[in-house]
PDB file of C-alpha atoms in Angstrom:
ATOM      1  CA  UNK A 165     138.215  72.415 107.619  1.00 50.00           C
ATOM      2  CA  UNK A 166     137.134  70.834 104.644  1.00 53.00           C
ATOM      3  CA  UNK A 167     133.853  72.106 104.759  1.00 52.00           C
ATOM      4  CA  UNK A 168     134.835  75.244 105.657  1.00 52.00           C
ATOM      5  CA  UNK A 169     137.096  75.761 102.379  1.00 51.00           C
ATOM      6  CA  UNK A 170     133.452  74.705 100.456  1.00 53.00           C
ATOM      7  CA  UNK A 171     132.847  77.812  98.171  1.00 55.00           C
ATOM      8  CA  UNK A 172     129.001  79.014  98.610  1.00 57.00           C
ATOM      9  CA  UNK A 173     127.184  78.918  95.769  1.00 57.00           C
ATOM     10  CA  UNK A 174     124.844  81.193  95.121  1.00 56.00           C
ATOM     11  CA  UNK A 175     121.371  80.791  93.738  1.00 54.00           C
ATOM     12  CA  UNK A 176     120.420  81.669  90.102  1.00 60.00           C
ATOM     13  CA  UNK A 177     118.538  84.381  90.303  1.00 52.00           C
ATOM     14  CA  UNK A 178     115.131  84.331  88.090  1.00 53.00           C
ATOM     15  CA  UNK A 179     112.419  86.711  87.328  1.00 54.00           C
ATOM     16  CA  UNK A 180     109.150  86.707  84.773  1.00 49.00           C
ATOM     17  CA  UNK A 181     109.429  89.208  82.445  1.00 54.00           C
ATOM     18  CA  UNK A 182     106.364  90.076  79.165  1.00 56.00           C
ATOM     19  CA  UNK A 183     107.100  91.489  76.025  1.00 64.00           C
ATOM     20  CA  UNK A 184     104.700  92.344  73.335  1.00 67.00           C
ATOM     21  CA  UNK A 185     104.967  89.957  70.115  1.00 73.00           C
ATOM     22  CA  UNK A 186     103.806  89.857  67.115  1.00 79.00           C
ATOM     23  CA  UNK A 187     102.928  86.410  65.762  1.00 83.00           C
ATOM     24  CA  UNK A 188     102.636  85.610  61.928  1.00 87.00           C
ATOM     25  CA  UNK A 189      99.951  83.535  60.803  1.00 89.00           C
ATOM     26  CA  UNK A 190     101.525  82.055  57.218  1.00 92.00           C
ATOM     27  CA  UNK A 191      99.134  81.174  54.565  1.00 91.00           C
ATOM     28  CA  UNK A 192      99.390  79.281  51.922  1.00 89.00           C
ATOM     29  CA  UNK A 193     101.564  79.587  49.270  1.00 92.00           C
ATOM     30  CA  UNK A 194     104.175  80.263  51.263  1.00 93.00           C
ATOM     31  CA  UNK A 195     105.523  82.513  48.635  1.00 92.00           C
ATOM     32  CA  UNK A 196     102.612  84.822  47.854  1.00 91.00           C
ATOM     33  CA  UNK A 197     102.461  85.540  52.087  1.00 92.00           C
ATOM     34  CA  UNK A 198     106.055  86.423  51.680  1.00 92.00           C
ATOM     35  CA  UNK A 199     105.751  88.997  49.512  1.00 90.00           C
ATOM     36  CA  UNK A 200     103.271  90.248  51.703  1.00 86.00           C
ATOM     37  CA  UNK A 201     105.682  90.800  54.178  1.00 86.00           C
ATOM     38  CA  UNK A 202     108.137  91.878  51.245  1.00 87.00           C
ATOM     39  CA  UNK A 203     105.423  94.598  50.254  1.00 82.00           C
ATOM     40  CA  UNK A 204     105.149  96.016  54.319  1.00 78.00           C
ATOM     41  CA  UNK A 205     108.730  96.077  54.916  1.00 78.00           C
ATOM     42  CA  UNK A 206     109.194  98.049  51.079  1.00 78.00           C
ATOM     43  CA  UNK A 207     106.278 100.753  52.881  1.00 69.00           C
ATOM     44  CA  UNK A 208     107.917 100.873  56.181  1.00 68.00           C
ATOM     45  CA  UNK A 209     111.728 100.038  56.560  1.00 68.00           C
ATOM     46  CA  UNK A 210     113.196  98.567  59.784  1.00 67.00           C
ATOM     47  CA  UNK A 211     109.564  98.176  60.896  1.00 70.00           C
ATOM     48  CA  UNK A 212     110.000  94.329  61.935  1.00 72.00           C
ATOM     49  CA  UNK A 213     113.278  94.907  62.544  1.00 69.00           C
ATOM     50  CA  UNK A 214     114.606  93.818  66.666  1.00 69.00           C
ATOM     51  CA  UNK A 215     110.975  93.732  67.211  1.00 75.00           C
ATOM     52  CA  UNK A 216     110.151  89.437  69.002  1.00 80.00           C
ATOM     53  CA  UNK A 217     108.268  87.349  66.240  1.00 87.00           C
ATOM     54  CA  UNK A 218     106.219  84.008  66.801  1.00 89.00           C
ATOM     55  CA  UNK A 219     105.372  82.320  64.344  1.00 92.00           C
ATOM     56  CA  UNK A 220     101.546  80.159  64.404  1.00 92.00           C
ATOM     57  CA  UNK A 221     101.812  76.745  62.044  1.00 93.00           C
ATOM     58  CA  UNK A 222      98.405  75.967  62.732  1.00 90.00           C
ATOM     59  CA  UNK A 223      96.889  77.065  59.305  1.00 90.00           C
ATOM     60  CA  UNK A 224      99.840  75.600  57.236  1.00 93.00           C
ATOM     61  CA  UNK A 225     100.882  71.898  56.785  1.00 93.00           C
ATOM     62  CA  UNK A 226     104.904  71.949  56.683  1.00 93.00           C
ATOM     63  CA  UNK A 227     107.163  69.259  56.381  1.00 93.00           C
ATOM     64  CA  UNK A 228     110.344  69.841  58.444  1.00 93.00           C
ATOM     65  CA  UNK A 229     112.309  71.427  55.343  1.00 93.00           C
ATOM     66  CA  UNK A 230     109.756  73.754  54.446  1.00 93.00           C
ATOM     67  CA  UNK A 231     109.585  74.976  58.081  1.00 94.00           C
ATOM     68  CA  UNK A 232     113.626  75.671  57.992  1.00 94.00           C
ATOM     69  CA  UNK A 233     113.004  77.095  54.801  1.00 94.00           C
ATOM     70  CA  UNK A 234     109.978  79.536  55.710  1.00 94.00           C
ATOM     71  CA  UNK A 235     112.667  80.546  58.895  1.00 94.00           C
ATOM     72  CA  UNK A 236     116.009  81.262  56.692  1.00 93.00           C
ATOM     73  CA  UNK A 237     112.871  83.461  54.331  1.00 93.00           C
ATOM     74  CA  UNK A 238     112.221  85.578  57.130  1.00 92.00           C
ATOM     75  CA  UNK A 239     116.022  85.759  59.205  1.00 90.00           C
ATOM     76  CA  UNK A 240     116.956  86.856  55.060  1.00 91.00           C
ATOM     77  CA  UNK A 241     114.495  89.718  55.964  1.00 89.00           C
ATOM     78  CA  UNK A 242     115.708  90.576  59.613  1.00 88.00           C
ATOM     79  CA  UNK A 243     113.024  89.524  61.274  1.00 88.00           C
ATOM     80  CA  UNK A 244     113.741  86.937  64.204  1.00 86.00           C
ATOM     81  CA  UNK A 245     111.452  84.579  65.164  1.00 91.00           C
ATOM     82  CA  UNK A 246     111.321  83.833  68.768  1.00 89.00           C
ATOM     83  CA  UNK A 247     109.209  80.931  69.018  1.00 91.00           C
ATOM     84  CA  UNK A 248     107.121  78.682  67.196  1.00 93.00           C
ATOM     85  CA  UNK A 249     103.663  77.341  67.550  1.00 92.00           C
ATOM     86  CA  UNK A 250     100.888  75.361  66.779  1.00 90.00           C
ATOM     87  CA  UNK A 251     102.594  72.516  64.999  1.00 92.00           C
ATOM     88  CA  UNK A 252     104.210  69.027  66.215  1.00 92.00           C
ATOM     89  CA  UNK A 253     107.401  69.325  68.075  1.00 90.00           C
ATOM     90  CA  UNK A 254     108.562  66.256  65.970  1.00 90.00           C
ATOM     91  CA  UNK A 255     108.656  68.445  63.106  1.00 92.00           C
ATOM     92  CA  UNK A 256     111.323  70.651  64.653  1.00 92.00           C
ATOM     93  CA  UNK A 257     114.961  70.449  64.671  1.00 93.00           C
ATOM     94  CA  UNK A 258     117.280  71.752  67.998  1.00 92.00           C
ATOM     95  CA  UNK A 259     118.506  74.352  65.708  1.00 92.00           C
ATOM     96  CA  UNK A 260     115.017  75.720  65.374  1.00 93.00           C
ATOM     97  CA  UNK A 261     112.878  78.545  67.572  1.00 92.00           C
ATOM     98  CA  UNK A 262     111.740  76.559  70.601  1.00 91.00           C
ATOM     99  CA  UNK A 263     108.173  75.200  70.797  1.00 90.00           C
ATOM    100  CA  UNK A 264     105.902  77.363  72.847  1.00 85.00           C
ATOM    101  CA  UNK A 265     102.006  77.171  73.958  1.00 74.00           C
ATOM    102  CA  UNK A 266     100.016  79.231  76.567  1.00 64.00           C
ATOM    103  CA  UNK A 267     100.243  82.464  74.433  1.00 61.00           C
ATOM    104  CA  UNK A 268      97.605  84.690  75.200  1.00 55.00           C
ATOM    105  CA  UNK A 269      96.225  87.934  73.538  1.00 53.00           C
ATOM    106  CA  UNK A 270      96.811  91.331  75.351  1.00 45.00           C
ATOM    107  CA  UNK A 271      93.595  91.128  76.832  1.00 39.00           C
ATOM    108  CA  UNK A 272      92.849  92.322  79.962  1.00 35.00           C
ATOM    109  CA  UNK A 273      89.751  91.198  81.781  1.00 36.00           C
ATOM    110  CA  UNK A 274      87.554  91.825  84.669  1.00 37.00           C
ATOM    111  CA  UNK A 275      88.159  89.205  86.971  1.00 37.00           C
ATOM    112  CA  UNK A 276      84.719  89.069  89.706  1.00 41.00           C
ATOM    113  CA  UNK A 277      85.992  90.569  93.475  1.00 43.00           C
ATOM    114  CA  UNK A 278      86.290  87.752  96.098  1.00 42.00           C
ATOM    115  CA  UNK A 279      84.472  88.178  98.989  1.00 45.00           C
ATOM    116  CA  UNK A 280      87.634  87.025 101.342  1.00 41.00           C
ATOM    117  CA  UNK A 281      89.230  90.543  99.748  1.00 45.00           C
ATOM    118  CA  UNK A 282      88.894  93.103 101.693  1.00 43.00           C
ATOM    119  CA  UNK A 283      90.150  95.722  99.173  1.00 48.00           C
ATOM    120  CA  UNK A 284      90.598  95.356  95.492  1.00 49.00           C
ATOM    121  CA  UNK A 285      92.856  97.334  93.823  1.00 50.00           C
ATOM    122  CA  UNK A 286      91.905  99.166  90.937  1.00 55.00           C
ATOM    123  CA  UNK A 287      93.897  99.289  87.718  1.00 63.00           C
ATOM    124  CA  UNK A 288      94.093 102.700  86.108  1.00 66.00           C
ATOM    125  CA  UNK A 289      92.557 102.543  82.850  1.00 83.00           C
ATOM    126  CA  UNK A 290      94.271 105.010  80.809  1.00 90.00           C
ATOM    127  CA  UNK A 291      97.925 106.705  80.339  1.00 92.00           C
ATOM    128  CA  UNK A 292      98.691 110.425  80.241  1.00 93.00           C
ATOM    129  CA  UNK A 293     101.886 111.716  79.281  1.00 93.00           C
ATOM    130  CA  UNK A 294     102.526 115.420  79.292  1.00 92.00           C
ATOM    131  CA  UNK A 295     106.175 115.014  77.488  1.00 91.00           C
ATOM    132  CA  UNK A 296     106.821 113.810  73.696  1.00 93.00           C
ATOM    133  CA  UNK A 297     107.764 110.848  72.674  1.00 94.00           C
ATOM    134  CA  UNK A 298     110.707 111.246  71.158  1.00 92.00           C
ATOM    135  CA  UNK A 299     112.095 108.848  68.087  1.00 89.00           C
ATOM    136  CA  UNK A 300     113.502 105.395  69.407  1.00 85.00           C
ATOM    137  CA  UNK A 301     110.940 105.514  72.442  1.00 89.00           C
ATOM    138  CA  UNK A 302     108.349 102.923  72.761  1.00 88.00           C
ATOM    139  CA  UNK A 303     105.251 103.276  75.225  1.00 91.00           C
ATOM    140  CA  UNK A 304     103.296 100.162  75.319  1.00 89.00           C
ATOM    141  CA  UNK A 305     100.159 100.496  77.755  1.00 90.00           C
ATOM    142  CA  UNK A 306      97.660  97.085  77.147  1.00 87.00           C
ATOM    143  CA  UNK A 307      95.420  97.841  79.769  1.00 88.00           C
ATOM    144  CA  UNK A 308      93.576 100.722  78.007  1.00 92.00           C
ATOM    145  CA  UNK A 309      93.554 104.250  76.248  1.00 95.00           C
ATOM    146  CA  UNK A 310      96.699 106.451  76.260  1.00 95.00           C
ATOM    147  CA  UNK A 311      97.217 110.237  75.935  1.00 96.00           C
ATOM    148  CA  UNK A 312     100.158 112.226  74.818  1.00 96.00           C
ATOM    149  CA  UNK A 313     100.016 116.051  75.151  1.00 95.00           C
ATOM    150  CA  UNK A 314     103.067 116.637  72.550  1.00 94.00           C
ATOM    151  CA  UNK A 315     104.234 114.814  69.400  1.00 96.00           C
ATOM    152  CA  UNK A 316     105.012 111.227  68.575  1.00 96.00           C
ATOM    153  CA  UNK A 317     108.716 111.270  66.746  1.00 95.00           C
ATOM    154  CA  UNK A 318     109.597 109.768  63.316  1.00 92.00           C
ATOM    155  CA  UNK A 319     110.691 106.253  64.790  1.00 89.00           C
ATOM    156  CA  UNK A 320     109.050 106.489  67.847  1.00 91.00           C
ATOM    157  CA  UNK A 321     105.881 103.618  68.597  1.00 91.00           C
ATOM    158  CA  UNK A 322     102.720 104.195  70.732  1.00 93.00           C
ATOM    159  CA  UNK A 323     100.729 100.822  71.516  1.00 92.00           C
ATOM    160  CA  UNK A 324      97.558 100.983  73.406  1.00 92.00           C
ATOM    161  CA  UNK A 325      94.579  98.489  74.282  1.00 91.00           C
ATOM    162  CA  UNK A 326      92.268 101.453  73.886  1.00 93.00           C
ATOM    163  CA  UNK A 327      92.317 104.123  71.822  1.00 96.00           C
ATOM    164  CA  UNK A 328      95.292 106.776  70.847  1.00 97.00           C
ATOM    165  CA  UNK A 329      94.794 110.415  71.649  1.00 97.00           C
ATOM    166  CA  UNK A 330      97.989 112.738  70.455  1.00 97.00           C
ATOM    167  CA  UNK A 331      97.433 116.245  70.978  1.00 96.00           C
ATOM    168  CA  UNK A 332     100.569 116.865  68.089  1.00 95.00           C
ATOM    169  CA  UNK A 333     102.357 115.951  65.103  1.00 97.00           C
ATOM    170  CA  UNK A 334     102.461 111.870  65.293  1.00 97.00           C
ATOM    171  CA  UNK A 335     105.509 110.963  62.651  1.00 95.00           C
ATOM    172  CA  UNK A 336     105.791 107.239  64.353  1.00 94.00           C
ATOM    173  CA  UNK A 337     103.920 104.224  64.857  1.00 92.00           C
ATOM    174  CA  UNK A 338     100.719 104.591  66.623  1.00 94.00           C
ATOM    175  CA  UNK A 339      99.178 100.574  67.161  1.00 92.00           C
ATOM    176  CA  UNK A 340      95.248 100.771  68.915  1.00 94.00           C
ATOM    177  CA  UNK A 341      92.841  98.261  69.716  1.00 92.00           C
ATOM    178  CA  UNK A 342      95.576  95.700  70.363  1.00 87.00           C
ATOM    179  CA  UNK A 343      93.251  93.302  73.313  1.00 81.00           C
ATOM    180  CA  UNK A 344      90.957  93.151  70.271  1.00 85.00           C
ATOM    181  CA  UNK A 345      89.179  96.361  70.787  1.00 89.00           C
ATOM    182  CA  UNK A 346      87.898  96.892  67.014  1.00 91.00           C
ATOM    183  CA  UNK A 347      85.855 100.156  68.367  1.00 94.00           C
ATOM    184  CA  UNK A 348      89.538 101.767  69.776  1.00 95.00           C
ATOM    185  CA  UNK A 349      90.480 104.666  67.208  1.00 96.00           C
ATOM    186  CA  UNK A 350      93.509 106.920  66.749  1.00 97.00           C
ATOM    187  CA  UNK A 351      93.077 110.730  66.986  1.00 97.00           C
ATOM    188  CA  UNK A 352      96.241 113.137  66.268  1.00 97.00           C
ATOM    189  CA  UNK A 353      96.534 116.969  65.701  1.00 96.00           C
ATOM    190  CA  UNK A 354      99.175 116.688  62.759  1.00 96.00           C
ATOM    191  CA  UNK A 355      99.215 113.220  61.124  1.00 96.00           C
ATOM    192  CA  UNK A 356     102.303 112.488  59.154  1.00 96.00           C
ATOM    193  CA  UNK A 357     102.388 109.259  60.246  1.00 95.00           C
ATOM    194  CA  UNK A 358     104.945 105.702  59.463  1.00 92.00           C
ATOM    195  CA  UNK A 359     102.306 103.060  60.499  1.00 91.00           C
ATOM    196  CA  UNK A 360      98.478 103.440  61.687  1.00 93.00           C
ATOM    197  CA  UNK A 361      96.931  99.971  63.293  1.00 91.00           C
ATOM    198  CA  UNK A 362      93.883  98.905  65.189  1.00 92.00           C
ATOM    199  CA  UNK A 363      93.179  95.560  65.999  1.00 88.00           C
ATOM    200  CA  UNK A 364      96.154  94.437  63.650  1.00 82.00           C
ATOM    201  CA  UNK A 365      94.896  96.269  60.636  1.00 87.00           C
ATOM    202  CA  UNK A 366      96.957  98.617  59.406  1.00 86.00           C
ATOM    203  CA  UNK A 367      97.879 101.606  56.638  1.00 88.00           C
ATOM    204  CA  UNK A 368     101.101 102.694  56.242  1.00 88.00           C
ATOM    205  CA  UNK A 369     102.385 106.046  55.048  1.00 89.00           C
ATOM    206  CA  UNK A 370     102.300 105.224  51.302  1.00 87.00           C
ATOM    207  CA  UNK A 371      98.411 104.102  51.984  1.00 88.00           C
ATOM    208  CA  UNK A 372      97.392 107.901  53.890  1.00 91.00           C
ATOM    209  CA  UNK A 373      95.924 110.168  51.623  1.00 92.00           C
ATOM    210  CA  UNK A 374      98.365 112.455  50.947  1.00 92.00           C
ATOM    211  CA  UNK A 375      95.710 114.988  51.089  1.00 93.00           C
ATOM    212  CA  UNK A 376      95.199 114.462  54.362  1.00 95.00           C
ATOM    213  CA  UNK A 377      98.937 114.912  55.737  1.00 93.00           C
ATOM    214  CA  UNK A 378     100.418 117.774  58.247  1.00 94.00           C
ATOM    215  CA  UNK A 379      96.540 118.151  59.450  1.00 95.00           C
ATOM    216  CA  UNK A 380      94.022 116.479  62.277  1.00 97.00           C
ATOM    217  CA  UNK A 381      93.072 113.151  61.011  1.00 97.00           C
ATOM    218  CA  UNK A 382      91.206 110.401  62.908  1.00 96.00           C
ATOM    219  CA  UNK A 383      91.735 106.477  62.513  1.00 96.00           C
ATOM    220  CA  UNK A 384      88.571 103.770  63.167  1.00 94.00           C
ATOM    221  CA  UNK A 385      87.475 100.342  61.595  1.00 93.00           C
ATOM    222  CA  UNK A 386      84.747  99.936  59.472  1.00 91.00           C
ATOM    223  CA  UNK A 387      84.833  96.007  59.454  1.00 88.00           C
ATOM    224  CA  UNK A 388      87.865  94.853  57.970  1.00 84.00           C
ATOM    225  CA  UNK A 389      88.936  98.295  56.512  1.00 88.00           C
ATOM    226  CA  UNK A 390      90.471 101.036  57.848  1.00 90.00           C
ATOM    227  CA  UNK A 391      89.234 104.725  57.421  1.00 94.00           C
ATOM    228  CA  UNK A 392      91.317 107.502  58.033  1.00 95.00           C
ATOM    229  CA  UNK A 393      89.517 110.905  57.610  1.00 95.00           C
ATOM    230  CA  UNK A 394      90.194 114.855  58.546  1.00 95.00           C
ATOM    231  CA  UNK A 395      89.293 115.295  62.123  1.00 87.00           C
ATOM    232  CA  UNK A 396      86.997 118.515  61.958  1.00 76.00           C
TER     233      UNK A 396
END
């Protein structure tokens, strides 16, 4: 009877789950990268904002303090910082983002077909959508170029490995070239654009020649810079 009246417990139910990140690589002074951020948040409002954050130590030397400091600098700017790395775990308190390591880049890779396979299975290479992407949306396709046959709205983000084709008005974010692809650019019929990135350069509105806005423009890297001209 007794172990009949035993209540079953059921098993906690886990599943992986990947989310795009940005990670912030501080430099040093501390203060001078802040205002950095200060200057990107004044161009674009609410950019950072919800969005995960890591933070990479490696090219700083903190002491404990000026880690919590460096955190309550950025949660003062609504932007939370999910995790921490490169730095010793000694130098973190259990109040703090937890440690993490085995971050990787969105790359994707070729990986060499086993001979025991009989079948590999091919991963498509580029996203079409034939519908808008309307403001609050996010599409977020690492594995290579995306399409959109419509407009990108004002708050609306487009991430791609490749490069960004957007046969319409793009008002939102529109992020290329994030495995690392420097050679991905952004196309767009109508650009009146928030944000422009490849390969985590990026111009905001304020930086777009305003001679250049409500018409086709194209986006590429020329080394470290980013060109935006009229698409002819």
């Amino acid at each position: 009877m007794e172990a009949a009246a035993k209540v079953q417990r059921q098993m906690v139910r886990l599943r992986g789950r990947s989310y795009v990140a940005f990670v912030f690589v501080p430099t040093v002074p501390i203060q001078d990268w802040l205002q950095e951020i200060d200057a990107t948040i004044a161009r674009s409002p609410g950019f950072f904002a919800g969005r995960p954050v890591v933070i990479d130590l490696s090219s700083v030397d903190l002491s404990q303090s000026g880690i919590a400091h460096l955190l309550t600098s950025l949660q003062d700017r609504n932007i939370r910082v999910l995790g921490i790395e490169g730095v010793e775990e000694g130098r973190l308190t259990p109040t703090m983002p937890p440690l993490l390591s085995g971050g990787r880049s969105c790359v994707v890779e070729p990986s060499a077909p086993k001979k025991a396979e009989a079948k590999a299975v091919t991963k498509p290479t580029s996203l079409l959508l034939d519908s808008p992407v309307r403001s609050g949306q996010t599409v977020i396709f690492p594995e290579g170029d995306v399409t959109i046959l419509g407009s990108v709205g004002s708050g609306a983000e487009v991430v791609a490995g490749g490069s960004i084709h957007i046969y319409g008005a793009l008002r939102g974010r529109a992020m290329a070239g994030v495995n690392g692809h420097t050679s991905a650019r952004i196309y767009c019929q109508k650009i009146e654009a928030e944000l422009l990135a490849i390969d985590g350069f990026y111009q905001t509105a304020d930086d777009i020649d305003a001679a250049l806005r409500g018409k086709p423009a194209q986006a590429w890297l020329q080394g470290n810079t980013m060109r935006i001209t009229a698409l002819n």
